[in-house]
Coordinates of C-alpha atoms and ligand atoms in Angstrom, one line a residue:
X345 CA -40.7 40.7 -19.5
X346 CA -37.4 39.9 -21.2
X347 CA -36.5 37.8 -18.2
X348 CA -39.7 35.7 -18.6
X349 CA -39.1 35.3 -22.3
X350 CA -35.6 34.1 -21.6
X351 CA -36.8 31.6 -18.9
X352 CA -39.5 30.2 -21.2
X353 CA -37.0 29.5 -24.0
X354 CA -34.6 28.1 -21.6
X355 CA -37.3 25.7 -20.3
X356 CA -38.2 24.7 -23.8
X357 CA -34.5 23.9 -24.5
X358 CA -34.3 21.9 -21.3
X359 CA -37.4 19.8 -22.3
X360 CA -36.0 19.2 -25.7
X361 CA -32.6 18.1 -24.3
X362 CA -34.3 15.7 -21.8
X363 CA -36.4 14.2 -24.5
X364 CA -33.3 13.7 -26.7
X365 CA -31.3 12.0 -23.9
X366 CA -34.2 9.6 -23.2
X367 CA -34.4 8.6 -26.8
X368 CA -30.7 8.2 -27.3
X369 CA -30.3 6.0 -24.2
X370 CA -32.6 3.4 -25.7
X371 CA -34.1 0.5 -23.8
X372 CA -31.0 -1.4 -22.8
X373 CA -28.0 0.8 -22.5
X374 CA -28.7 1.7 -18.9
X375 CA -28.4 -1.9 -17.7
X376 CA -26.4 -5.0 -18.6
X377 CA -29.1 -6.9 -20.5
X378 CA -27.6 -6.7 -23.9
X379 CA -24.2 -7.8 -22.7
X380 CA -25.7 -10.7 -20.7
X381 CA -27.7 -11.9 -23.7
X382 CA -24.5 -11.8 -25.8
X383 CA -22.6 -13.8 -23.2
X384 CA -25.5 -16.3 -23.0
X385 CA -25.5 -16.8 -26.7
X386 CA -21.8 -17.9 -26.5
X387 CA -22.3 -20.5 -23.8
X388 CA -22.9 -24.1 -24.5
X389 CA -25.0 -25.5 -23.0
X390 CA -27.0 -22.5 -21.9
X391 CA -26.8 -22.5 -18.1
X392 CA -30.1 -23.3 -16.3
X393 CA -32.6 -20.4 -16.6
X394 CA -30.2 -18.2 -18.7
X395 CA -31.7 -16.7 -21.9
X396 CA -30.2 -15.5 -25.1
X397 CA -33.0 -13.0 -25.4
X398 CA -32.2 -9.6 -24.0
X399 CA -34.4 -9.7 -20.9
X400 CA -34.5 -7.8 -17.7
X401 CA -34.4 -11.0 -15.6
X402 CA -30.6 -11.5 -15.9
X403 CA -30.1 -10.6 -12.3
X404 CA -32.0 -13.8 -11.4
X405 CA -30.1 -16.1 -13.7
X406 CA -28.2 -18.9 -12.0
X407 CA -24.8 -17.6 -10.7
X408 CA -25.5 -13.9 -11.4
X409 CA -25.4 -11.3 -8.7
X410 CA -26.3 -7.6 -9.3
X411 CA -26.2 -4.4 -7.3
X412 CA -29.4 -2.4 -6.7
X413 CA -29.1 -0.6 -10.0
X414 CA -29.1 -3.9 -11.9
X415 CA -25.4 -3.9 -12.8
X416 CA -23.8 -7.3 -12.7
X417 CA -21.3 -7.7 -9.9
X418 CA -20.6 -11.4 -10.1
X419 CA -20.9 -14.3 -12.5
X420 CA -20.3 -17.7 -11.1
X421 CA -20.5 -20.5 -13.6
X422 CA -18.1 -22.8 -11.8
X423 CA -18.4 -26.5 -12.9
X424 CA -21.3 -26.1 -15.3
X425 CA -20.0 -28.5 -18.0
X426 CA -19.6 -25.6 -20.4
X427 CA -17.8 -26.3 -23.6
X428 CA -17.0 -24.3 -26.8
X429 CA -15.3 -21.0 -26.5
X430 CA -16.0 -17.6 -25.0
X431 CA -16.6 -14.5 -27.3
X432 CA -13.2 -13.1 -28.3
X433 CA -14.2 -9.8 -26.8
X434 CA -16.0 -10.3 -23.4
X435 CA -19.2 -8.1 -23.5
X436 CA -18.9 -4.9 -21.5
X437 CA -19.9 -5.2 -17.9
X438 CA -18.8 -2.0 -16.2
X439 CA -19.4 -3.2 -12.6
X440 CA -18.3 -6.9 -12.8
X441 CA -16.0 -7.7 -9.8
X442 CA -15.9 -11.5 -9.8
X443 CA -15.8 -13.8 -12.8
X444 CA -15.7 -17.4 -12.0
X445 CA -15.8 -19.9 -14.8
X446 CA -13.4 -22.6 -13.6
X447 CA -13.9 -26.4 -13.9
X448 CA -15.5 -26.4 -17.3
X449 CA -14.3 -27.6 -20.7
X450 CA -13.9 -24.2 -22.4
X451 CA -11.4 -24.1 -25.2
X452 CA -10.1 -21.7 -27.8
X453 CA -8.7 -18.3 -26.9
X454 CA -9.1 -16.5 -23.6
X455 CA -11.4 -13.6 -24.2
X456 CA -10.1 -10.0 -24.2
X457 CA -11.3 -8.5 -20.9
X458 CA -10.8 -4.8 -21.6
X459 CA -14.5 -4.0 -21.0
X460 CA -14.4 -5.2 -17.4
X461 CA -12.7 -2.2 -15.7
X462 CA -13.6 -3.2 -12.1
X463 CA -12.7 -6.9 -12.3
X464 CA -11.0 -8.0 -9.1
X465 CA -11.2 -11.8 -9.1
X466 CA -10.8 -13.9 -12.2
X467 CA -11.0 -17.7 -12.1
X468 CA -10.4 -19.4 -15.5
X469 CA -8.6 -22.5 -14.0
X470 CA -9.4 -26.1 -14.9
X471 CA -10.4 -25.6 -18.5
X472 CA -9.0 -26.5 -21.9
X473 CA -8.1 -23.0 -23.2
X474 CA -5.6 -23.0 -26.0
X475 CA -4.3 -19.5 -26.3
X476 CA -3.7 -16.3 -24.4
X477 CA -4.3 -13.5 -27.0
X478 CA -1.9 -10.7 -27.4
X479 CA -2.8 -7.8 -25.0
X480 CA -4.7 -10.1 -22.6
X481 CA -2.7 -8.8 -19.6
X482 CA -2.7 -5.2 -20.8
X483 CA -6.5 -5.5 -20.8
X484 CA -6.7 -6.2 -17.1
X485 CA -6.4 -3.3 -14.6
X486 CA -4.5 -2.7 -11.4
X487 CA -7.7 -3.6 -9.6
X488 CA -7.0 -7.3 -10.1
X489 CA -6.7 -9.2 -6.8
X490 CA -7.0 -12.8 -7.8
X491 CA -5.9 -14.4 -11.0
X492 CA -6.2 -18.1 -11.5
X493 CA -5.2 -19.7 -14.8
X494 CA -4.1 -23.0 -13.3
X495 CA -4.7 -26.4 -14.8
X496 CA -5.0 -25.3 -18.4
X497 CA -2.8 -28.0 -19.8
X498 CA -3.6 -27.3 -23.4
X499 CA -2.5 -23.6 -23.4
X500 CA 0.3 -22.8 -25.9
X501 CA 3.6 -22.0 -24.1
X502 CA 3.6 -18.5 -22.5
X503 CA 5.7 -16.3 -20.2
X504 CA 4.8 -14.0 -17.4
X505 CA 5.0 -10.6 -19.0
X506 CA 6.8 -7.6 -17.4
X507 CA 3.5 -5.6 -17.3
X508 CA 2.5 -8.0 -14.5
X509 CA 4.2 -5.4 -12.2
X510 CA 1.1 -3.2 -12.5
X511 CA -1.0 -5.6 -10.5
X512 CA -0.2 -3.9 -7.2
X513 CA -3.3 -5.3 -5.5
X514 CA -2.8 -8.9 -6.6
X515 CA -2.9 -11.2 -3.6
X516 CA -3.0 -14.6 -5.4
X517 CA -1.6 -15.7 -8.7
X518 CA -2.0 -19.3 -9.7
X519 CA -0.9 -20.7 -13.1
X520 CA 0.2 -24.2 -12.3
X521 CA 0.1 -26.8 -15.1
X522 CA -0.5 -24.2 -17.8
X523 CA 2.6 -24.5 -20.0
X524 CA 4.3 -21.5 -18.5
X525 CA 8.0 -21.2 -19.5
X526 CA 10.9 -18.7 -19.4
X527 CA 12.2 -17.2 -16.2
X528 CA 10.2 -15.6 -13.3
X529 CA 10.5 -11.9 -13.9
X530 CA 12.0 -9.7 -11.2
X531 CA 8.9 -7.7 -10.5
X532 CA 8.0 -8.7 -6.9
X533 CA 9.1 -5.4 -5.5
X534 CA 5.9 -4.0 -7.2
X535 CA 3.6 -6.9 -6.2
X536 CA 3.5 -5.9 -2.5
X537 CA 0.1 -7.5 -1.9
X538 CA 1.0 -10.9 -3.2
X539 CA 0.8 -13.7 -0.6
X540 CA 0.1 -16.7 -2.8
X541 CA 2.2 -17.8 -5.8
X542 CA 1.5 -21.2 -7.3
X543 CA 3.4 -21.8 -10.5
X544 CA 4.2 -25.5 -10.1
X545 CA 4.2 -28.2 -12.9
X546 CA 5.4 -25.9 -15.7
X547 CA 8.7 -25.3 -17.5
X548 CA 10.0 -22.3 -15.6
X549 CA 13.8 -21.9 -15.8
X550 CA 16.4 -19.5 -14.4
X551 CA 16.8 -18.5 -10.7
X552 CA 14.5 -17.2 -8.0
X553 CA 14.2 -13.4 -8.7
X554 CA 16.0 -11.2 -6.2
X555 CA 12.9 -9.1 -5.6
X556 CA 11.3 -12.1 -3.8
X557 CA 13.3 -10.5 -1.0
X558 CA 10.8 -7.6 -0.9
X559 CA 7.6 -9.7 -1.2
X560 CA 5.1 -10.8 1.4
X561 CA 4.6 -14.2 -0.1
X562 CA 3.3 -16.9 2.3
X563 CA 2.6 -19.8 0.0
X564 CA 5.3 -20.4 -2.6
X565 CA 4.9 -23.4 -4.9
X566 CA 7.4 -23.8 -7.7
X567 CA 7.8 -27.5 -7.6
X568 CA 8.3 -29.8 -10.5
X569 CA 9.5 -27.6 -13.4
X570 CA 10.3 -29.7 -16.5
X571 CA 13.9 -28.6 -17.0
X572 CA 14.2 -27.1 -13.5
X573 CA 14.9 -23.8 -11.7
X574 CA 18.6 -23.1 -11.0
X575 CA 20.7 -21.0 -8.7
X576 CA 20.5 -20.7 -4.9
X577 CA 17.6 -20.2 -2.6
X578 CA 19.4 -17.6 -0.5
X579 CA 16.6 -15.1 -1.1
X580 CA 14.3 -17.2 1.1
X581 CA 16.2 -15.9 4.2
X582 CA 14.7 -12.5 3.5
X583 CA 11.1 -13.7 2.9
X584 CA 9.9 -13.2 6.4
X585 CA 6.2 -14.1 5.7
X586 CA 6.8 -17.6 4.3
X587 CA 4.6 -20.3 5.6
X588 CA 4.7 -23.2 3.0
X589 CA 7.6 -23.5 0.5
X590 CA 7.6 -26.3 -2.1
X591 CA 10.6 -26.3 -4.4
X592 CA 11.1 -30.1 -4.9
X593 CA 12.1 -31.4 -8.3
X594 CA 14.2 -28.6 -9.6
X595 CA 18.0 -28.0 -10.1
X596 CA 18.5 -25.6 -7.3
X597 CA 21.9 -25.5 -5.6
X598 CA 24.0 -23.8 -3.0
X599 CA 23.6 -24.5 0.7
X600 CA 20.3 -24.3 2.7
X601 CA 20.3 -20.7 4.0
X602 CA 19.6 -19.5 7.5
X603 CA 15.8 -19.3 7.8
X604 CA 15.6 -17.9 11.3
X605 CA 13.9 -14.7 10.1
X606 CA 11.1 -16.8 8.5
X607 CA 9.3 -17.0 11.8
X608 CA 6.1 -18.5 10.5
X609 CA 7.6 -21.2 8.2
X610 CA 5.7 -24.5 8.5
X611 CA 6.7 -26.5 5.5
X612 CA 9.9 -26.6 3.6
X613 CA 10.2 -29.2 0.8
X614 CA 13.5 -29.2 -1.0
X615 CA 13.7 -32.8 -2.2
X616 CA 15.2 -33.7 -5.5
X617 CA 17.5 -30.7 -6.1
X618 CA 21.3 -30.2 -6.1
X619 CA 21.8 -28.6 -2.6
X620 CA 25.3 -28.9 -1.2
X621 CA 27.0 -28.2 2.0
X622 CA 26.1 -29.3 5.6
X623 CA 22.5 -29.6 6.8
X624 CA 21.8 -26.5 9.0
X625 CA 21.0 -28.3 12.3
X626 CA 19.4 -25.2 14.0
X627 CA 16.5 -25.6 11.5
X628 CA 15.4 -28.6 13.6
X629 CA 14.6 -26.4 16.5
X630 CA 12.8 -23.8 14.4
X631 CA 9.6 -23.0 16.5
X632 CA 6.9 -23.2 13.7
X633 CA 8.5 -25.7 11.2
X634 CA 6.5 -28.9 11.0
X635 CA 7.7 -30.5 7.8
X636 CA 11.2 -30.5 6.3
X637 CA 12.1 -32.7 3.4
X638 CA 15.7 -32.6 2.0
X639 CA 16.3 -36.1 0.7
X640 CA 17.8 -36.6 -2.8
X641 CA 20.3 -33.8 -2.7
X642 CA 24.1 -33.6 -2.4
X643 CA 24.3 -32.6 1.3
X644 CA 27.4 -33.6 3.0
X645 CA 28.1 -35.2 6.3
X646 CA 25.6 -36.3 8.9
X647 CA 21.9 -35.8 7.9
X648 CA 19.1 -36.1 10.3
X649 CA 16.7 -39.0 10.0
X650 CA 13.1 -38.9 11.0
X651 CA 12.0 -36.7 14.0
X652 CA 8.5 -38.0 14.7
X653 CA 7.5 -35.5 17.3
X654 CA 7.6 -32.6 14.9
X655 CA 6.4 -34.6 11.9
X656 CA 9.7 -33.9 10.3
X657 CA 10.9 -36.2 7.6
X658 CA 14.5 -35.9 7.0
X659 CA 16.5 -38.4 5.1
X660 CA 20.2 -38.9 4.4
X661 CA 21.9 -37.3 1.5
X662 CA 21.5 -39.9 -1.3
Ligands
NAG515 C1 -36.9 -15.3 -27.1 O1 -37.4 -14.6 -28.2 C2 -38.0 -15.4 -29.2 C3 -38.2 -14.5 -30.5 O2 -38.5 -13.2 -30.1 C4 -39.2 -16.0 -28.7 O3 -39.8 -16.9 -29.6 C5 -38.8 -16.9 -27.4 O4 -40.0 -17.4 -26.8 C6 -38.1 -16.0 -26.4 N1 -37.6 -16.9 -25.4 C7 -37.7 -16.6 -24.1 C8 -37.1 -17.6 -23.1 O5 -38.2 -15.6 -23.7
NAG516 C1 -32.8 -19.3 -11.7 O1 -32.4 -20.4 -10.9 C2 -31.9 -20.0 -9.6 C3 -31.3 -21.1 -8.9 O2 -32.0 -22.3 -9.2 C4 -33.1 -19.4 -8.9 O3 -32.7 -18.9 -7.6 C5 -33.7 -18.2 -9.7 O4 -34.8 -17.7 -9.1 C6 -34.0 -18.6 -11.1 N1 -34.3 -17.4 -11.8 C7 -35.3 -17.4 -12.7 C8 -35.5 -16.1 -13.5 O5 -36.1 -18.4 -12.9
NAG517 C1 -5.7 -1.1 -4.8 O1 -6.7 -1.1 -3.8 C2 -6.8 0.1 -3.1 C3 -7.8 -0.1 -2.0 O2 -7.5 -1.2 -1.3 C4 -7.3 1.2 -4.1 O3 -7.4 2.4 -3.5 C5 -6.3 1.3 -5.3 O4 -6.8 2.1 -6.2 C6 -6.0 -0.1 -5.9 N1 -4.9 0.0 -6.8 C7 -5.1 0.0 -8.1 C8 -3.8 0.0 -8.9 O5 -6.1 -0.2 -8.6
NAG518 C1 11.5 -26.2 -21.5 O1 12.0 -24.9 -21.9 C2 13.3 -25.0 -22.5 C3 13.7 -23.5 -22.8 O2 13.9 -22.9 -21.6 C4 13.2 -25.8 -23.8 O3 14.5 -25.9 -24.4 C5 12.7 -27.1 -23.5 O4 12.4 -27.8 -24.7 C6 11.4 -27.1 -22.7 N1 11.0 -28.4 -22.3 C7 9.8 -28.9 -22.5 C8 9.6 -30.4 -22.0 O5 8.9 -28.3 -22.9
NAG519 C1 18.3 -9.5 1.8 O1 17.8 -8.1 1.9 C2 18.9 -7.2 2.1 C3 18.3 -5.8 2.4 O2 17.4 -5.5 1.3 C4 19.8 -7.2 0.9 O3 20.9 -6.3 1.1 C5 20.3 -8.6 0.7 O4 21.1 -8.7 -0.5 C6 19.2 -9.6 0.6 N1 19.7 -11.0 0.6 C7 19.3 -11.9 -0.3 C8 20.0 -13.2 -0.2 O5 18.4 -11.7 -1.1

């Protein structure tokens, strides 16, 4: 009897608790409709078939992909002529993996992205953003794989922060033409997944970081820095994954190092620097190298001219 009584009251308690949790969850908290409506109300013009009303149809909006439980996985608003600015705090989307909003005319501050814990790929390139708010990079997690901030020519000057070293899964980082200045931090020992680094057309100074030695970078583009990178490029001889290297228009110096360990190197553009010494002739017979440009340096002695068969363009040291 006592047992039955206990069971009954337990059952009642359970019912009450269930009812309470249904009420407290409300209509929208179990999906992303409120966040998507908030995002929609910040976008000008409203993308085709988006709505500022909280509605359950957001998974069918243009460029939106959801999982089976109606959580937004992907937002792709590439080249939709959007202008204005994004909300300073991006609405919470707990499952968002890919956010692609490049090739628009967005301005103002980049949004804080702390409410996007699973974000892996972020494309903000080719816009007119003006500021990177404090804490922007802290707000991104080690899940990040692709970060593209390139071609944001109106950004205020900024530097790559040391906390970048937490992006252990980052494979591609692009921030060309975005008013990046200061030196390249020596954090590449931590960025073991990075294969693609494109920071050209900025005002980076200082030398190539020693930890490039430990990286798996394939595509390295640091060409055309306003004042110019300095120091030697000796570290390249340890970068065994290199494929395309563009370092033209800097103030790099020293001799051209032995690149025989860079077995997959295809392009080496070193024009318009201050390289000295004798041109390393063994480079000509490097098996994979297709393009070498070394003109406009201070190389001494005989320099190769054009080797048509390998599409190599080599000019004298003038
Ligand atoms: C949005 O809500 C307003 C007011 O509730 C309503 O008038 C309007 O028709 C709704 N728009 C859409 C696209 O559902
Ligand atoms: C919105 O537009 C896309 C692409 O045109 C279409 O696939 C989708 O069904 C539309 N969704 C709604 C709710 O109309
Ligand atoms: C990096 O990716 C792996 C899976 O590829 C994952 O297990 C790990 O948690 C990720 N690292 C971070 C810091 O998120
Ligand atoms: C580039 O950065 C240096 C500081 O490292 C600064 O003195 C210089 O004015 C900058 N140049 C341009 C064109 O922004
Ligand atoms: C190349 O790597 C070796 C081993 O880590 C290191 O001792 C050496 O200093 C590196 N050389 C350059 C030029 O970075």
